[in-house]
Amino acid sequence: MTARRGFARRTVALAVTASVAALTLAACGDNSDSKGSGGTKTGGHNAADVSFSKEMIQHHRQAVEMAGLAADRASSAQVKSLATKIKGAQDPEIKTMSGWLTSWGEKVPQDMTGMGHDMSSSASGMMTEADMGKLEKASGTMFDSMFLNMMVEHHEGAVTMAKTEKADGSYRPATELAADVITAQSAEITQMNKMLGKG
């Protein structure tokens, strides 16, 4: 019995030693991965968080630019109110995401709004330079219709980007902001479609 007990104790001891060694190796692996292959994971964020922040900053900037046109072009008080709401929500988010990028050692995208730069390919739902030109020239009910249709498309793009961030991002504040974007902009899409008579 004594021999069997001794054998059992040695077996347990070996199992514990193996477990500790495995945990130590895993910990080492985590440390090296935190630097990332190619530096994609550092400080609790990953490449998806960086891409989301950079693209959403540009996306928000264009929405704010579009919203700014409503003040002296829109005929509908509802459109003007919605534009003010969009600008009020997205300006602070631009500052927040810019702060994240700076803290991660990443460059904040250059502000290209109003510079004739076609940003349509940089993020989903972005308006082309031609689209923005048409919106700037419109006024009254024509502006209202164009603004709402364009902003629905713009918001749909933002929701798609936010869903990708929720699925792939690792930085909690970024995934939480993405969740807020999905909630707020989905509600605004419903509101705008009703204003267009589609809801």
Coordinates of C-alpha atoms in Angstrom, one line a residue:
M1 CA 0.0 0.0 0.0
T2 CA 2.8 2.3 0.9
A3 CA 4.5 1.8 -2.4
R4 CA 1.3 2.4 -4.2
R5 CA 0.7 5.7 -2.3
G6 CA 4.2 6.9 -3.0
F7 CA 3.7 6.1 -6.7
A8 CA 0.4 8.0 -6.7
R9 CA 2.0 11.0 -5.0
R10 CA 4.8 11.1 -7.5
T11 CA 2.3 10.9 -10.4
V12 CA 0.3 13.9 -8.9
A13 CA 3.5 15.8 -8.4
L14 CA 4.6 15.2 -12.0
A15 CA 1.1 16.2 -13.3
V16 CA 1.3 19.5 -11.2
T17 CA 4.8 20.2 -12.5
A18 CA 3.7 19.7 -16.1
S19 CA 0.7 22.0 -15.6
V20 CA 2.9 24.7 -14.1
A21 CA 5.3 24.4 -17.0
A22 CA 2.4 24.6 -19.5
L23 CA 1.0 27.7 -17.8
T24 CA 4.5 29.3 -17.8
L25 CA 4.9 28.7 -21.5
A26 CA 1.4 30.0 -22.2
A27 CA 2.2 33.1 -20.2
C28 CA 5.4 33.6 -22.2
G29 CA 3.4 33.2 -25.3
D30 CA 0.9 35.8 -24.2
N31 CA 3.6 38.3 -23.5
S32 CA 5.1 37.9 -26.9
D33 CA 1.7 38.1 -28.5
S34 CA 0.9 41.3 -26.7
K35 CA 3.6 42.9 -28.8
G36 CA 1.9 41.2 -31.7
S37 CA 3.1 39.8 -34.9
G38 CA 3.9 43.0 -36.7
G39 CA 2.9 45.0 -33.6
T40 CA -0.9 44.4 -34.1
K41 CA -1.6 43.8 -30.4
T42 CA -0.3 46.3 -27.8
G43 CA -1.9 47.9 -24.8
G44 CA -5.1 45.9 -25.0
H45 CA -6.0 46.9 -28.5
N46 CA -5.5 45.2 -31.9
A47 CA -5.3 45.9 -35.6
A48 CA -9.1 45.9 -35.9
D49 CA -9.4 48.7 -33.2
V50 CA -6.8 50.8 -35.1
S51 CA -8.6 50.3 -38.5
F52 CA -12.0 51.0 -37.0
S53 CA -10.8 54.3 -35.3
K54 CA -9.1 55.6 -38.4
E55 CA -11.9 54.8 -40.8
M56 CA -14.7 55.9 -38.4
I57 CA -12.9 59.3 -37.8
Q58 CA -13.0 60.0 -41.6
H59 CA -16.6 58.6 -41.8
H60 CA -17.8 60.8 -38.9
R61 CA -16.0 63.9 -40.3
Q62 CA -17.9 63.5 -43.6
A63 CA -21.2 63.1 -41.7
V64 CA -20.4 66.2 -39.7
E65 CA -19.6 68.1 -42.9
M66 CA -22.9 66.9 -44.4
A67 CA -24.8 67.9 -41.3
G68 CA -23.2 71.4 -41.4
L69 CA -24.7 72.0 -44.8
A70 CA -28.3 71.6 -43.4
A71 CA -28.2 74.8 -41.4
D72 CA -28.7 77.2 -44.4
R73 CA -29.9 74.7 -47.0
A74 CA -32.6 72.5 -45.5
S75 CA -36.2 73.6 -45.5
S76 CA -37.4 71.0 -43.0
A77 CA -37.1 71.8 -39.3
Q78 CA -36.9 68.0 -38.7
V79 CA -33.9 67.8 -41.0
K80 CA -32.2 70.7 -39.3
S81 CA -32.8 69.2 -35.9
L82 CA -31.5 65.8 -37.0
A83 CA -28.4 67.4 -38.5
T84 CA -27.7 69.2 -35.3
K85 CA -28.1 65.9 -33.3
I86 CA -25.7 64.1 -35.7
K87 CA -23.0 66.7 -35.4
G88 CA -23.4 66.9 -31.6
A89 CA -23.0 63.1 -31.3
Q90 CA -20.2 62.6 -33.8
D91 CA -17.8 65.5 -33.0
P92 CA -17.0 64.2 -29.5
E93 CA -16.6 60.6 -30.9
I94 CA -14.0 62.0 -33.4
K95 CA -12.1 63.5 -30.5
T96 CA -12.3 60.3 -28.4
M97 CA -11.0 58.0 -31.3
S98 CA -8.3 60.5 -32.1
G99 CA -7.2 60.3 -28.5
W100 CA -7.0 56.5 -28.7
L101 CA -4.9 56.6 -31.8
T102 CA -2.5 59.1 -30.3
S103 CA -2.1 57.0 -27.1
W104 CA -1.4 53.9 -29.3
G105 CA 1.3 55.7 -31.2
E106 CA -0.8 55.8 -34.3
K107 CA -1.3 58.7 -36.7
V108 CA -4.7 60.4 -36.6
P109 CA -5.9 60.6 -40.3
Q110 CA -5.5 64.0 -41.9
D111 CA -8.8 66.0 -42.0
M112 CA -9.6 66.0 -45.8
T113 CA -13.2 67.4 -45.5
G114 CA -13.8 70.3 -47.7
M115 CA -10.6 69.7 -49.7
G116 CA -12.1 68.0 -52.7
H117 CA -10.7 64.6 -51.7
D118 CA -12.7 61.5 -52.7
M119 CA -12.9 59.5 -49.5
S120 CA -15.6 57.1 -50.8
S121 CA -13.2 54.1 -51.0
S122 CA -11.7 54.5 -47.5
A123 CA -14.8 53.4 -45.6
S124 CA -18.2 51.9 -46.4
G125 CA -21.1 54.3 -47.0
M126 CA -18.9 57.3 -47.7
M127 CA -20.1 59.8 -50.3
T128 CA -18.1 60.6 -53.4
E129 CA -16.7 64.0 -54.2
A130 CA -19.5 64.3 -56.8
D131 CA -22.2 63.4 -54.2
M132 CA -20.9 66.1 -51.9
G133 CA -20.8 68.6 -54.7
K134 CA -24.5 67.9 -55.5
L135 CA -25.5 68.2 -51.9
E136 CA -23.7 71.5 -51.5
K137 CA -25.6 72.9 -54.6
A138 CA -29.0 71.7 -53.4
S139 CA -31.4 73.7 -51.2
G140 CA -35.0 73.5 -49.9
T141 CA -37.0 70.3 -50.3
M142 CA -34.4 69.0 -52.8
F143 CA -31.7 69.3 -50.2
D144 CA -33.9 67.6 -47.6
S145 CA -34.5 64.6 -49.8
M146 CA -30.8 64.3 -50.9
F147 CA -29.5 64.7 -47.4
L148 CA -31.8 62.1 -45.9
N149 CA -31.1 59.5 -48.6
M150 CA -27.4 60.1 -48.5
M151 CA -27.3 60.0 -44.7
V152 CA -29.2 56.7 -44.6
E153 CA -26.6 55.2 -46.8
H154 CA -23.8 56.8 -44.7
H155 CA -25.3 55.5 -41.5
E156 CA -25.7 52.0 -42.9
G157 CA -22.0 52.0 -43.7
A158 CA -21.2 53.1 -40.2
V159 CA -23.3 50.3 -38.7
T160 CA -21.6 47.7 -40.9
M161 CA -18.2 49.1 -39.7
A162 CA -19.3 49.1 -36.1
K163 CA -20.5 45.5 -36.3
T164 CA -17.1 44.4 -37.7
E165 CA -15.4 46.2 -34.7
K166 CA -17.7 44.5 -32.2
A167 CA -16.8 41.1 -33.7
D168 CA -13.0 41.7 -34.2
G169 CA -11.9 44.4 -31.8
S170 CA -10.3 43.8 -28.5
Y171 CA -10.2 47.3 -26.9
R172 CA -13.3 47.5 -24.7
P173 CA -13.9 51.3 -25.1
A174 CA -13.8 50.9 -28.9
T175 CA -16.2 47.9 -28.9
E176 CA -18.5 49.8 -26.6
L177 CA -18.4 52.9 -28.8
A178 CA -19.2 50.6 -31.8
A179 CA -22.2 49.2 -29.9
D180 CA -23.4 52.8 -29.3
V181 CA -23.0 53.7 -33.0
I182 CA -25.1 50.6 -33.9
T183 CA -27.9 51.6 -31.5
A184 CA -27.9 55.3 -32.3
Q185 CA -27.5 55.2 -36.0
S186 CA -29.9 52.3 -36.5
A187 CA -32.6 54.4 -34.7
E188 CA -31.7 57.4 -36.9
I189 CA -32.0 55.3 -40.1
T190 CA -35.5 54.3 -39.0
Q191 CA -36.3 57.9 -38.3
M192 CA -34.9 59.2 -41.7
N193 CA -36.7 56.4 -43.6
K194 CA -40.0 57.6 -42.0
M195 CA -39.2 61.2 -42.9
L196 CA -38.7 59.9 -46.5
G197 CA -42.0 58.1 -46.4
K198 CA -40.3 54.7 -46.5
G199 CA -41.0 53.7 -43.0

